[in-house]
Amino acid sequence: MEIVLAFVIGGLYAAGIYMMLRRSLVKLLIGLGLLSHAANLLIFTAARLTRAESPVIPMDQQSLANAAADPLPQALILTAIVISFGVTAFALALSYSAYKSVRTDDLDKMKTTDNVNEMQEANP
Amino acid sequence: MNTLLVLPIIIPMLTGITALLAYKSRNAQRWLSVLGSAALLVSAVWLLIEVEHSGIRATQIGAWPAPFGITLVADLLSAIMVTLTGIIGFAVAIYSLATADPAHERFGFHQLYQFLLMGVCGAFLTGDLFNLYVWFEVMLMASFVLLALGGERGQMEGAIKYVTLNLMASAVFLAALGLLYGTVGTLNMADVANKTAAGLTAEQSGWMTTLSILFLIAFGIKAAVFPLFFWLPASYHTPPVAVSAVFAGLLTKVGVYALIRVFTLIFVQDTGFTHNLILVVAGFTMVTGVLGAVAQGEFRRVLSFHIISQIGYMVMGLGLFTPLALAGSVFYITHHIIVKTNLFLVSGVVKRLHGTLELKKLGGLYQLMPMLGILFLIPALSLAGIPPLSGFFAKLSLVQAGLENGAYFIVVVSLAVSLLTIFSMMKLWNEAFWKKSPTAEEVALPSLSKQQWAALLAPIAVLAAITVVIGLGASSTFALALRASEQLMDPSAYIQAVLEITP
């Protein structure tokens, strides 16, 4: 199972980087989304996949009797998913308003802020 | 539970929420922001005194014992950083009384500003790596919106680059966290340090070196070191001046703080590889930053490139990895946060006077406002490292540490970069203040009320005074920095404070 997931994660990273290197703003956002999915799956896999019970201690006992799955990675992933959800929503809104002010989604045309002396003309 | 550690996080949060409730009244928001930042400064200074007096303080949130719960820790470095956050937070809150655009205020400038301060303080105080990730995101989210507030074309373009590269850094950080958890089974920094100090298997120590590079990349993007800094000069000159002043002072320094924290506490097994790599990175950062600055023709872009070059100095102290060198880094961070914010604030006044920051179109400011010229010269000379200002002593201790270590090359590089820094500061002085104004008509002083002038100039004057005071009282500041670096070099007290055990 780890092997399969390793390939899935690798594929997600590759696809994410590839999308980020395209010129389109929307593809950049898709790439970012794929990267964060890959990172989440990586946490899931790196923390060992165990087929075991959930770590709940029965009422009448003081400690876990059998081997149990580690719940922490899932808590971490859940937090990370929530954060990336919010961030992606913001990035979408940002790209929309960037499109409205630049009138293109070609990233190669969004470089006025990198030109040495033309900043003020672009940003009055 | 030690409330003092929670206060620097709670105060900005409560201020932000109260200001949200008062969103209809512009005045209420403004004064809440000033009051909140003042309270933050007071609590931060209190924390610094407490930590200085009675050693490292730690508190477990929700009374879950470490390493299971979230721990807040304040050693001297954290306390110093929180205090600097308080100083900058207060200064910029006052400054934005005169500069904040009503349209930006309607869209939550003051609230976002407070949440930004909360994120920064949280990142400085947390003792848990995953929690550090969360604070980074809190801080980034607030900074994203602050950067894009106003929606001008330049801001949008800058924000896209800033957002993309910072999210990329977060993804790398998250992946590194997952792998670290898989390797050592904990994310509490003190616990990780404890486990690695107790000995690692060969497989684990191989992992740790790989992970150290992942962390170096993640924090390196946030700290804007070579070759990961491209988001910074593309975006820092686009937002309103008050925003870029806070960014310039605090945000990259959170990255530097995180680097110092993990590379003194966790990744210290293979210093021959990791810390030498950091030293090389530091050299390139200094040189590329300053060369970038020399080529620029806009006030804030020059200053943005200087941030990068200065980050090189802070990282250089970490790369040398001796108590003196780390003390130099801590001193440098202290000096840099004050001075760099101050220079950005001056650029805001210049923009008020001239309506532009293009160096070609500026001029004659010294004639118009001699006082502003002096207030620019103090931080500018301090940045370049002219005695008796704070920058001189910061560079002196780094150079001394480099010579003691026999790292002559990096010392030569750092001194050469200082010369170029003077050159570039003199260019700003000549172009903006000294040469005659290129426009035919005389630039008149804008009609601002007395209070607005006070709100503009008082923070600049106070920050300039702090630079002078740090410089004149360098021995006491340096003693504090040295004690902070001794705590960093010997993490046993830190581990003991968090885990309540003797390692």
XYZ file of C-alpha atoms in Angstrom:
627
model
C 0.000 0.000 0.000
C 2.853 2.367 0.790
C 4.305 1.771 -2.663
C 1.042 2.720 -4.361
C 0.703 5.847 -2.255
C 4.321 6.779 -2.891
C 3.652 6.748 -6.624
C 0.434 8.711 -6.166
C 2.255 11.356 -4.116
C 5.088 11.555 -6.607
C 2.599 11.925 -9.432
C 0.740 14.677 -7.596
C 3.967 16.602 -6.969
C 5.007 16.243 -10.597
C 1.606 17.331 -11.875
C 1.505 20.227 -9.408
C 4.918 21.559 -10.395
C 4.091 21.109 -14.081
C 0.883 23.090 -13.696
C 2.660 25.833 -11.781
C 5.168 26.238 -14.573
C 2.460 26.923 -17.152
C 1.714 30.504 -18.070
C -1.932 30.525 -17.112
C -2.989 31.949 -13.772
C -5.733 29.347 -13.308
C -3.320 26.489 -13.920
C -1.006 28.006 -11.335
C -3.795 27.750 -8.762
C -4.557 24.157 -9.746
C -0.866 23.423 -9.333
C -0.860 24.907 -5.843
C -3.883 22.802 -4.930
C -2.179 19.623 -6.152
C 0.938 20.468 -4.140
C -1.022 20.785 -0.935
C -2.844 17.486 -1.632
C 0.490 15.809 -2.190
C 1.813 17.200 1.096
C -1.278 15.959 2.952
C -0.966 12.448 1.534
C 2.725 12.515 2.359
C 1.952 13.186 6.040
C -0.560 10.350 5.940
C 1.927 7.890 4.466
C 5.052 8.984 6.318
C 3.327 8.477 9.649
C 3.043 4.712 8.848
C -0.098 3.086 7.528
C -1.409 0.731 10.157
C -4.436 -1.513 9.968
C -5.539 -1.296 13.567
C -8.385 -0.239 15.787
C -9.118 3.327 16.621
C -7.307 4.439 19.762
C -10.279 4.574 22.112
C -9.799 3.272 25.640
C -12.793 1.233 26.827
C -14.768 2.520 29.821
C -13.514 -0.112 32.247
C -9.819 0.077 31.331
C -6.925 2.431 31.988
C -4.872 1.940 28.823
C -5.110 0.645 25.290
C -5.247 -3.119 25.173
C -4.399 -3.752 21.503
C -2.271 -1.971 18.952
C -4.087 1.121 17.725
C -3.701 3.459 14.788
C -1.994 6.781 15.429
C -4.694 9.474 15.302
C -2.311 12.437 15.239
C -1.418 12.455 11.502
C -5.096 12.588 10.652
C -5.571 15.536 12.979
C -2.627 17.266 11.325
C -4.005 16.598 7.851
C -7.429 17.831 8.847
C -5.922 21.113 10.068
C -3.858 21.406 6.915
C -6.903 20.755 4.709
C -8.896 23.458 6.459
C -6.054 25.928 6.060
C -5.490 25.086 2.400
C -9.225 25.405 1.778
C -9.211 28.968 3.108
C -6.023 29.865 1.306
C -7.262 28.446 -1.995
C -10.491 30.406 -1.693
C -8.456 33.558 -1.163
C -6.144 32.747 -4.068
C -9.138 32.276 -6.372
C -10.597 35.628 -5.348
C -7.193 37.242 -5.792
C -6.727 35.789 -9.248
C -10.158 36.996 -10.285
C -9.472 40.544 -9.174
C -5.989 40.376 -10.709
C -7.629 39.349 -13.955
C -9.999 42.293 -13.679
C -7.191 44.804 -13.248
C -4.631 43.303 -15.653
C -7.157 41.953 -18.213
C -5.157 38.822 -18.922
C -4.391 35.540 -17.234
C -0.998 35.234 -18.900
C 1.587 35.262 -16.136
C 4.285 36.462 -18.527
C 2.397 39.716 -18.885
C 2.289 40.300 -15.124
C 5.770 41.554 -14.594
C 5.486 45.316 -14.403
C 6.517 45.193 -10.757
C 9.786 43.515 -11.717
C 10.845 46.135 -14.241
C 13.451 48.451 -12.807
C 12.078 51.830 -13.765
C 8.552 51.425 -15.018
C 6.817 50.841 -11.729
C 5.166 54.218 -11.342
C 3.639 54.218 -14.814
C 1.909 50.926 -14.095
C 0.872 51.932 -10.614
C -0.104 55.607 -10.582
C -0.373 28.153 33.346
C 1.674 31.232 32.769
C -0.646 33.944 31.428
C 2.241 36.159 30.447
C 3.075 33.871 27.543
C -0.443 33.918 26.187
C -0.930 37.693 26.419
C 1.052 38.666 23.274
C -1.243 36.374 21.269
C -4.507 37.154 23.048
C -4.159 40.948 23.044
C -3.967 41.414 19.247
C -6.694 38.806 18.778
C -9.090 40.562 21.154
C -8.203 43.938 19.658
C -8.866 42.621 16.173
C -12.210 41.142 17.173
C -13.305 44.276 19.034
C -12.305 46.369 16.053
C -14.385 44.073 13.847
C -17.379 44.733 16.084
C -16.722 48.464 15.776
C -16.466 48.316 11.997
C -18.862 51.210 11.534
C -16.762 53.725 13.394
C -13.480 54.616 11.763
C -12.227 56.483 14.810
C -13.010 53.644 17.204
C -11.069 51.208 15.014
C -8.071 53.489 14.822
C -7.842 54.077 18.533
C -8.495 50.425 19.311
C -5.593 49.557 17.043
C -3.291 52.024 18.821
C -4.451 50.907 22.259
C -4.113 47.240 21.373
C -0.595 47.666 20.039
C 0.360 49.679 23.123
C -0.953 46.872 25.323
C 0.980 44.372 23.214
C 4.161 46.378 23.699
C 3.632 46.513 27.470
C 2.992 42.777 27.722
C 5.990 42.036 25.501
C 8.335 44.140 27.615
C 6.940 42.502 30.729
C 7.620 39.085 29.197
C 11.172 40.098 28.306
C 11.850 41.279 31.862
C 10.370 38.086 33.286
C 12.395 35.818 30.985
C 15.549 37.828 31.534
C 15.025 37.621 35.272
C 13.960 34.032 35.797
C 15.013 32.065 32.739
C 13.039 30.245 30.070
C 9.295 30.155 30.659
C 6.982 27.547 29.183
C 3.284 26.932 29.452
C 1.129 24.048 28.266
C -2.077 25.144 26.593
C -5.113 23.400 28.055
C -2.810 21.739 30.620
C -2.031 18.889 28.208
C 1.480 17.880 29.179
C 4.216 18.237 26.554
C 4.818 16.662 24.042
C 1.107 15.880 23.620
C -0.348 19.350 23.876
C 0.644 22.643 22.364
C 3.433 24.332 24.259
C 4.222 28.014 24.326
C 7.839 28.739 25.198
C 9.647 32.011 25.683
C 13.399 31.927 25.829
C 15.374 35.145 25.475
C 15.337 35.040 21.671
C 11.549 34.652 21.569
C 11.081 37.375 24.168
C 13.353 39.765 22.274
C 11.489 39.078 19.038
C 8.097 39.608 20.688
C 9.322 42.873 22.181
C 10.490 44.054 18.772
C 7.091 43.089 17.359
C 5.506 45.235 20.062
C 7.719 48.217 19.253
C 7.112 47.997 15.507
C 3.426 47.247 15.994
C 2.961 50.357 18.134
C 5.057 52.617 15.881
C 3.221 51.608 12.723
C -0.197 51.792 14.419
C 0.537 55.450 15.239
C 1.938 56.069 11.775
C -1.137 54.627 10.086
C -3.326 57.152 11.933
C -2.014 59.708 9.454
C -1.574 57.505 6.405
C -4.322 54.877 6.348
C -6.624 55.306 3.380
C -10.312 55.446 4.452
C -11.158 52.915 1.730
C -8.598 50.487 3.140
C -9.907 51.063 6.635
C -13.403 50.169 5.481
C -12.058 46.857 4.210
C -10.547 45.982 7.551
C -7.037 47.409 7.535
C -6.830 47.714 11.323
C -8.313 44.301 12.030
C -5.983 42.584 9.569
C -3.073 44.468 11.053
C -3.883 43.119 14.503
C -4.290 39.570 13.188
C -0.933 39.916 11.479
C 0.666 40.872 14.790
C -1.070 37.915 16.423
C 0.360 35.536 13.830
C 3.856 36.962 14.222
C 3.785 36.742 18.035
C 2.358 33.226 17.867
C 5.159 32.086 15.571
C 7.741 33.506 17.961
C 6.242 31.911 21.044
C 5.188 28.453 19.980
C 7.216 25.404 20.942
C 5.599 23.031 18.478
C 6.485 22.730 14.812
C 2.982 22.056 13.546
C 1.711 24.963 15.582
C 4.437 27.053 13.968
C 2.959 26.076 10.593
C -0.469 27.222 11.747
C 0.892 30.573 12.972
C 2.712 31.005 9.684
C -0.587 30.563 7.898
C -2.392 33.023 10.197
C 0.324 35.554 9.513
C 0.380 34.851 5.774
C -3.373 35.074 5.395
C -3.439 38.507 7.053
C -0.445 39.617 5.002
C -2.019 38.408 1.736
C -5.082 40.537 2.291
C -3.084 43.543 3.512
C -0.897 43.306 0.421
C -3.843 43.178 -1.953
C -5.906 45.810 -0.112
C -6.670 48.600 -2.551
C -6.479 46.422 -5.636
C -4.144 48.472 -7.833
C -2.534 46.691 -10.732
C 0.945 46.610 -9.211
C -0.438 45.286 -5.948
C -2.264 42.479 -7.733
C 0.805 41.400 -9.637
C 2.962 41.590 -6.531
C 0.387 39.716 -4.491
C 0.199 36.830 -6.967
C 3.945 36.284 -6.768
C 3.968 36.690 -3.005
C 1.038 34.333 -2.485
C 2.334 31.660 -4.859
C 5.837 31.452 -3.473
C 4.700 31.603 0.128
C 2.145 28.857 -0.420
C 4.831 26.813 -2.089
C 7.000 27.320 1.023
C 4.073 26.206 3.181
C 3.642 23.052 1.101
C 7.329 22.222 1.502
C 7.127 22.948 5.234
C 4.084 20.688 5.559
C 5.793 17.846 3.699
C 8.852 18.252 5.909
C 6.626 18.124 9.003
C 5.031 14.884 7.845
C 8.385 13.259 7.192
C 9.803 14.511 10.493
C 6.845 13.007 12.317
C 7.434 9.741 10.498
C 11.114 9.819 11.475
C 11.077 10.774 15.143
C 7.398 10.447 16.041
C 6.928 13.878 17.587
C 6.652 17.492 16.480
C 7.278 19.225 19.779
C 10.571 21.010 19.161
C 12.031 20.280 22.584
C 10.963 16.635 22.336
C 12.508 16.276 18.882
C 15.719 17.821 20.204
C 15.649 15.493 23.180
C 15.168 12.423 20.994
C 17.872 13.392 18.523
C 20.301 14.173 21.333
C 19.621 10.755 22.848
C 20.964 9.137 19.689
C 19.562 8.198 16.312
C 19.801 5.112 14.197
C 21.785 5.400 10.977
C 18.576 5.505 8.965
C 17.128 8.244 11.142
C 20.211 10.443 10.962
C 20.183 10.147 7.193
C 16.583 11.309 7.239
C 17.442 14.206 9.532
C 19.962 15.626 7.076
C 17.451 15.378 4.224
C 14.803 16.986 6.393
C 17.130 19.794 7.409
C 17.384 20.772 3.739
C 13.605 20.691 3.348
C 13.277 22.970 6.369
C 16.027 25.189 5.004
C 14.074 25.578 1.761
C 10.726 26.181 3.471
C 12.049 28.779 5.928
C 14.500 30.097 3.356
C 11.642 31.127 1.071
C 9.959 32.912 3.972
C 13.204 34.549 5.064
C 14.026 35.504 1.446
C 17.530 34.025 1.229
C 19.384 33.364 -2.018
C 18.133 31.889 -4.391
C 14.603 31.918 -2.996
C 13.988 35.636 -2.556
C 12.298 36.610 -5.818
C 8.883 37.200 -4.311
C 10.202 39.959 -2.043
C 11.395 42.651 -4.476
C 8.379 41.903 -6.686
C 5.871 42.716 -3.988
C 7.204 44.779 -1.075
C 7.086 48.114 -2.847
C 3.474 47.767 -3.988
C 1.229 48.100 -0.885
C 0.643 51.262 1.184
C 3.750 52.357 3.059
C 2.502 51.430 6.527
C 1.914 47.868 5.311
C 5.263 47.481 3.611
C 6.994 48.920 6.695
C 5.531 46.159 8.868
C 6.317 43.513 6.261
C 9.875 44.765 5.894
C 10.430 44.846 9.620
C 8.756 41.682 10.768
C 7.760 39.075 8.199
C 11.072 37.935 6.764
C 12.469 37.979 10.287
C 9.934 35.325 11.277
C 11.575 33.127 8.667
C 15.021 33.941 10.056
C 13.787 33.217 13.576
C 12.443 29.828 12.455
C 15.759 29.026 10.774
C 17.689 29.934 13.911
C 15.304 27.938 16.063
C 15.426 24.667 14.119
C 19.112 24.876 13.236
C 20.179 25.413 16.847
C 17.710 23.036 18.462
C 16.953 20.189 16.072
C 19.370 19.944 13.155
C 22.712 20.044 14.919
C 23.997 16.520 14.168
C 25.690 17.307 10.885
C 26.784 20.925 11.306
C 29.747 20.414 8.955
C 27.261 20.041 6.111
C 24.169 22.031 7.090
C 25.754 25.058 8.718
C 28.427 25.413 6.052
C 25.678 25.327 3.460
C 23.894 28.074 5.403
C 27.101 30.103 5.402
C 27.415 29.804 1.613
C 23.762 30.788 1.239
C 24.406 33.770 3.531
C 27.288 34.986 1.372
C 25.263 34.778 -1.835
C 22.273 36.429 -0.173
C 24.340 39.407 0.945
C 25.964 39.908 -2.450
C 22.923 39.412 -4.690
C 20.768 41.564 -2.421
C 23.097 44.512 -2.418
C 23.853 44.279 -6.149
C 20.123 44.227 -6.806
C 19.722 47.337 -4.684
C 22.448 49.228 -6.526
C 20.636 48.717 -9.821
C 17.268 50.020 -8.670
C 15.839 53.474 -9.248
C 12.907 53.510 -6.885
C 13.124 54.325 -3.181
C 11.220 51.351 -1.789
C 12.687 48.883 -4.269
C 16.191 49.874 -3.164
C 15.131 49.299 0.428
C 13.501 45.950 -0.446
C 16.708 44.633 -1.975
C 18.578 45.787 1.106
C 16.316 43.609 3.245
C 17.618 40.606 1.301
C 21.219 41.614 1.714
C 20.701 42.162 5.457
C 19.057 38.753 5.833
C 22.412 37.409 4.657
C 24.112 38.899 7.717
C 21.599 37.376 10.114
C 21.962 33.965 8.500
C 25.750 34.332 8.489
C 25.755 34.306 12.287
C 23.756 31.075 12.234
C 26.133 29.539 9.717
C 29.206 30.306 11.827
C 27.423 28.694 14.772
C 29.441 29.988 17.717
C 27.962 31.852 20.710
C 29.522 35.117 19.550
C 28.242 34.683 16.003
C 24.704 33.874 17.113
C 24.784 36.846 19.465
C 25.776 38.882 16.424
C 22.757 37.501 14.574
C 20.381 38.347 17.410
C 21.881 41.830 17.670
C 21.611 42.223 13.916
C 17.945 41.199 13.884
C 17.200 43.696 16.658
C 18.999 46.472 14.831
C 17.581 45.581 11.444
C 13.914 45.415 12.457
C 14.078 48.903 13.963
C 16.123 50.486 11.203
C 14.431 48.937 8.208
C 10.929 49.766 9.403
C 12.133 53.293 10.015
C 13.501 53.688 6.487
C 10.209 52.494 5.022
C 8.339 54.966 7.229
C 10.600 57.755 5.924
C 9.832 56.649 2.375
C 6.153 57.098 3.216
C 6.727 60.735 4.201
C 8.733 61.253 1.015
C 5.818 59.885 -0.972
C 3.492 62.266 0.851
C 5.686 65.223 -0.075
C 6.421 64.346 -3.695
C 3.655 61.970 -4.700
C 6.202 59.551 -6.156
C 9.145 57.415 -5.083
C 10.955 57.384 -8.440
C 14.432 58.637 -7.618
C 14.634 60.521 -10.916
C 11.646 62.630 -10.015
C 12.674 63.268 -6.414
C 14.975 65.934 -5.091
C 15.372 68.933 -2.851
C 13.885 67.267 0.182
C 16.652 68.413 2.501
C 15.941 72.000 1.583
C 12.239 71.464 2.046
C 12.407 69.575 5.336
C 15.872 69.416 6.918
C 14.510 67.444 9.854
C 13.327 64.619 7.591
C 16.796 64.527 6.063
C 18.355 63.974 9.485
C 15.737 61.365 10.337
C 16.594 59.539 7.111
C 20.357 59.781 7.629
C 20.322 58.177 11.082
C 18.783 54.844 10.040
C 20.529 54.930 6.645
C 23.970 55.268 8.216
C 23.029 52.727 10.847
C 22.076 50.271 8.094
C 25.434 50.758 6.455
C 27.180 50.258 9.796
C 28.653 53.633 10.699
C 29.676 53.915 14.380
C 28.279 54.741 16.900
C 24.939 53.555 15.498
C 23.553 50.094 16.143
C 24.468 48.615 12.747
C 28.171 49.043 13.422
C 28.153 46.898 16.534
C 25.983 44.250 14.890
C 28.439 43.932 12.008
C 31.440 44.169 14.335
C 30.395 41.137 16.351
C 29.675 39.092 13.214
C 33.025 40.019 11.689
C 34.811 39.224 14.939
C 33.085 35.841 15.126
C 34.012 35.150 11.513
C 37.666 35.962 12.153
C 37.743 33.771 15.253
C 36.355 30.899 13.180
C 38.814 31.473 10.383
C 35.982 32.095 7.913
C 37.905 34.893 6.227
C 36.115 34.744 2.911
C 32.678 35.446 4.343
C 34.159 38.277 6.447
C 35.594 39.899 3.334
C 32.266 39.474 1.560
C 30.348 41.028 4.445
C 32.676 44.025 4.599
C 32.492 44.574 0.851
C 28.709 44.401 1.029
C 28.791 47.085 3.757
C 30.658 49.384 1.396
C 28.070 48.833 -1.319
C 25.357 49.489 1.263
C 26.888 52.881 2.039
C 27.068 53.576 -1.678
C 23.434 52.737 -2.138
C 22.296 54.748 0.892
C 24.276 57.719 -0.396
C 22.530 57.303 -3.731
C 19.181 57.599 -1.966
C 20.443 60.630 -0.051
C 21.798 62.374 -3.128
C 18.830 61.641 -5.334
C 16.005 62.243 -2.906
C 17.352 64.784 -0.464
C 20.385 66.601 -1.802
C 20.007 67.276 -5.545
C 17.735 70.052 -6.748
C 14.143 69.132 -7.363
C 13.803 68.227 -11.068
C 10.296 69.586 -11.355
C 10.096 73.276 -12.181
C 7.515 74.232 -9.597
C 8.528 74.114 -5.958
C 7.131 71.209 -3.989
C 5.011 72.618 -1.224
C 4.452 71.001 2.127
C 1.142 69.136 1.987
C -1.574 70.575 4.136
C -1.698 68.221 7.082
C -2.979 69.055 10.508
C -0.529 69.252 13.411
C -1.757 65.931 14.761
C -1.193 64.249 11.418
C 2.352 65.561 11.212
C 2.955 64.312 14.730
C 1.575 60.867 13.826
C 3.821 60.775 10.757
C 7.039 61.962 12.337
C 6.864 60.785 15.952
C 7.283 57.048 15.140
C 10.202 57.857 12.831
C 11.880 60.004 15.477
C 11.359 57.406 18.200
C 12.714 54.551 16.061
C 15.719 56.695 15.091
C 16.298 57.410 18.788
C 16.161 53.665 19.508
C 18.893 53.036 16.905
C 21.084 55.670 18.561
C 20.370 54.306 22.033
C 21.146 50.717 20.984
C 24.367 51.994 19.461
C 25.438 54.065 22.468
C 24.424 51.390 24.952
C 25.733 48.588 22.766
C 27.353 46.712 25.621
C 24.110 46.078 27.481
C 22.189 45.109 24.325
C 25.074 42.893 23.320
C 25.138 41.261 26.751
C 21.456 40.425 26.309
C 22.069 39.044 22.813
C 24.979 36.983 24.109
C 22.810 35.448 26.806
C 20.147 34.681 24.220
C 22.736 32.960 22.048
C 24.107 30.988 24.987
C 20.595 29.669 25.573
C 20.423 28.729 21.901
C 23.798 26.999 21.871
C 22.952 24.923 24.918
C 19.362 23.786 24.431
C 19.218 21.686 27.628
C 17.522 24.502 29.574
C 14.959 24.868 26.781
C 14.230 21.140 26.739
C 14.005 21.085 30.498
C 11.586 24.011 30.606
C 9.265 22.422 28.050
C 9.337 18.771 29.036
C 9.964 19.374 32.733
C 12.671 16.717 32.735
C 16.432 16.744 33.043
C 17.870 15.638 29.709
